[in-house]
């Protein structure tokens, strides 16, 4: 019998990992906004993309303060997620209710990275405070997306 093994988590995360995940979330939000049929979802995604972009700038500044150079590249997962979102939205006309879930997926990955950094015993207290603020912002975005999945919120009359 074959045993199912999940990939192991990376042994450590860095601010660069947080920056990449934040940029991945920006990418997901912008893509969702571009393919959404709902004005409400488009606006929320654009707002959250702006917020995540500002957070990316803050993380990049922390990287620079530590004497390293920030890499503003996206992960391969971000590209795959965009392809997935496009394919599913073409195949299933009601997928607009699923777009918030796909965006949430990016924020959940970011949340996990921020939590790991926050819980790392080697994280400076000042950075831990800043990471806590980022975590609150990310969780607030997840809550906004969750409210969009409530039945009837993305009604057809609010479509572009």
mmCIF file with all atom_site columns, N, CA and C in Angstrom, residues 37-40 93-94 96-97 151-160:
data_model
loop_
_atom_site.group_PDB
_atom_site.id
_atom_site.type_symbol
_atom_site.label_atom_id
_atom_site.label_alt_id
_atom_site.label_comp_id
_atom_site.label_asym_id
_atom_site.label_entity_id
_atom_site.label_seq_id
_atom_site.pdbx_PDB_ins_code
_atom_site.Cartn_x
_atom_site.Cartn_y
_atom_site.Cartn_z
_atom_site.occupancy
_atom_site.B_iso_or_equiv
_atom_site.pdbx_formal_charge
_atom_site.auth_seq_id
_atom_site.auth_comp_id
_atom_site.auth_asym_id
_atom_site.auth_atom_id
_atom_site.pdbx_PDB_model_num
ATOM 1  N N  . UNK A 1 37  ? -17.038 39.407 -12.764 1.00 0.00 ? 37  UNK A N  1
ATOM 2  C CA . UNK A 1 37  ? -18.228 40.015 -13.350 1.00 0.00 ? 37  UNK A CA 1
ATOM 3  C C  . UNK A 1 37  ? -18.959 40.878 -12.323 1.00 0.00 ? 37  UNK A C  1
ATOM 4  N N  . UNK A 1 38  ? -18.480 40.912 -11.117 1.00 0.00 ? 38  UNK A N  1
ATOM 5  C CA . UNK A 1 38  ? -19.135 41.644 -10.034 1.00 0.00 ? 38  UNK A CA 1
ATOM 6  C C  . UNK A 1 38  ? -18.385 42.936 -9.735  1.00 0.00 ? 38  UNK A C  1
ATOM 7  N N  . UNK A 1 39  ? -19.101 44.043 -9.754  1.00 0.00 ? 39  UNK A N  1
ATOM 8  C CA . UNK A 1 39  ? -18.468 45.317 -9.395  1.00 0.00 ? 39  UNK A CA 1
ATOM 9  C C  . UNK A 1 39  ? -18.007 45.316 -7.948  1.00 0.00 ? 39  UNK A C  1
ATOM 10 N N  . UNK A 1 40  ? -18.789 44.694 -7.080  1.00 0.00 ? 40  UNK A N  1
ATOM 11 C CA . UNK A 1 40  ? -18.410 44.646 -5.664  1.00 0.00 ? 40  UNK A CA 1
ATOM 12 C C  . UNK A 1 40  ? -17.094 43.886 -5.501  1.00 0.00 ? 40  UNK A C  1
ATOM 13 N N  . UNK A 1 93  ? -19.794 29.375 -15.071 1.00 0.00 ? 93  UNK A N  1
ATOM 14 C CA . UNK A 1 93  ? -20.274 30.762 -15.035 1.00 0.00 ? 93  UNK A CA 1
ATOM 15 C C  . UNK A 1 93  ? -20.548 31.298 -13.634 1.00 0.00 ? 93  UNK A C  1
ATOM 16 N N  . UNK A 1 94  ? -20.759 30.430 -12.663 1.00 0.00 ? 94  UNK A N  1
ATOM 17 C CA . UNK A 1 94  ? -21.038 30.906 -11.308 1.00 0.00 ? 94  UNK A CA 1
ATOM 18 C C  . UNK A 1 94  ? -19.763 31.024 -10.474 1.00 0.00 ? 94  UNK A C  1
ATOM 19 N N  . UNK A 1 96  ? -17.850 33.322 -10.076 1.00 0.00 ? 96  UNK A N  1
ATOM 20 C CA . UNK A 1 96  ? -17.571 34.604 -9.425  1.00 0.00 ? 96  UNK A CA 1
ATOM 21 C C  . UNK A 1 96  ? -17.687 34.481 -7.909  1.00 0.00 ? 96  UNK A C  1
ATOM 22 N N  . UNK A 1 97  ? -18.524 33.550 -7.430  1.00 0.00 ? 97  UNK A N  1
ATOM 23 C CA . UNK A 1 97  ? -18.577 33.322 -5.994  1.00 0.00 ? 97  UNK A CA 1
ATOM 24 C C  . UNK A 1 97  ? -17.320 32.598 -5.514  1.00 0.00 ? 97  UNK A C  1
ATOM 25 N N  . UNK A 1 151 ? -24.293 33.981 0.548   1.00 0.00 ? 151 UNK A N  1
ATOM 26 C CA . UNK A 1 151 ? -25.259 33.900 -0.556  1.00 0.00 ? 151 UNK A CA 1
ATOM 27 C C  . UNK A 1 151 ? -25.962 35.232 -0.797  1.00 0.00 ? 151 UNK A C  1
ATOM 28 N N  . UNK A 1 152 ? -26.020 35.606 -2.066  1.00 0.00 ? 152 UNK A N  1
ATOM 29 C CA . UNK A 1 152 ? -26.730 36.807 -2.464  1.00 0.00 ? 152 UNK A CA 1
ATOM 30 C C  . UNK A 1 152 ? -25.916 38.081 -2.469  1.00 0.00 ? 152 UNK A C  1
ATOM 31 N N  . UNK A 1 153 ? -24.694 38.053 -1.944  1.00 0.00 ? 153 UNK A N  1
ATOM 32 C CA . UNK A 1 153 ? -23.887 39.278 -1.897  1.00 0.00 ? 153 UNK A CA 1
ATOM 33 C C  . UNK A 1 153 ? -23.450 39.678 -3.300  1.00 0.00 ? 153 UNK A C  1
ATOM 34 N N  . UNK A 1 154 ? -23.004 38.711 -4.081  1.00 0.00 ? 154 UNK A N  1
ATOM 35 C CA . UNK A 1 154 ? -22.550 39.004 -5.447  1.00 0.00 ? 154 UNK A CA 1
ATOM 36 C C  . UNK A 1 154 ? -23.675 38.717 -6.424  1.00 0.00 ? 154 UNK A C  1
ATOM 37 N N  . UNK A 1 155 ? -24.793 39.389 -6.235  1.00 0.00 ? 155 UNK A N  1
ATOM 38 C CA . UNK A 1 155 ? -25.978 39.142 -7.061  1.00 0.00 ? 155 UNK A CA 1
ATOM 39 C C  . UNK A 1 155 ? -25.767 39.675 -8.474  1.00 0.00 ? 155 UNK A C  1
ATOM 40 N N  . UNK A 1 156 ? -26.424 39.058 -9.465  1.00 0.00 ? 156 UNK A N  1
ATOM 41 C CA . UNK A 1 156 ? -26.246 39.456 -10.844 1.00 0.00 ? 156 UNK A CA 1
ATOM 42 C C  . UNK A 1 156 ? -26.559 40.926 -11.131 1.00 0.00 ? 156 UNK A C  1
ATOM 43 N N  . UNK A 1 157 ? -27.462 41.553 -10.377 1.00 0.00 ? 157 UNK A N  1
ATOM 44 C CA . UNK A 1 157 ? -27.796 42.944 -10.635 1.00 0.00 ? 157 UNK A CA 1
ATOM 45 C C  . UNK A 1 157 ? -26.622 43.880 -10.354 1.00 0.00 ? 157 UNK A C  1
ATOM 46 N N  . UNK A 1 158 ? -25.627 43.397 -9.662  1.00 0.00 ? 158 UNK A N  1
ATOM 47 C CA . UNK A 1 158 ? -24.457 44.214 -9.365  1.00 0.00 ? 158 UNK A CA 1
ATOM 48 C C  . UNK A 1 158 ? -23.319 43.904 -10.312 1.00 0.00 ? 158 UNK A C  1
ATOM 49 N N  . UNK A 1 159 ? -23.610 43.243 -11.398 1.00 0.00 ? 159 UNK A N  1
ATOM 50 C CA . UNK A 1 159 ? -22.592 42.867 -12.366 1.00 0.00 ? 159 UNK A CA 1
ATOM 51 C C  . UNK A 1 159 ? -22.292 44.049 -13.257 1.00 0.00 ? 159 UNK A C  1
ATOM 52 N N  . UNK A 1 160 ? -21.038 44.152 -13.714 1.00 0.00 ? 160 UNK A N  1
ATOM 53 C CA . UNK A 1 160 ? -20.605 45.255 -14.601 1.00 0.00 ? 160 UNK A CA 1
ATOM 54 C C  . UNK A 1 160 ? -21.593 45.434 -15.742 1.00 0.00 ? 160 UNK A C  1
#
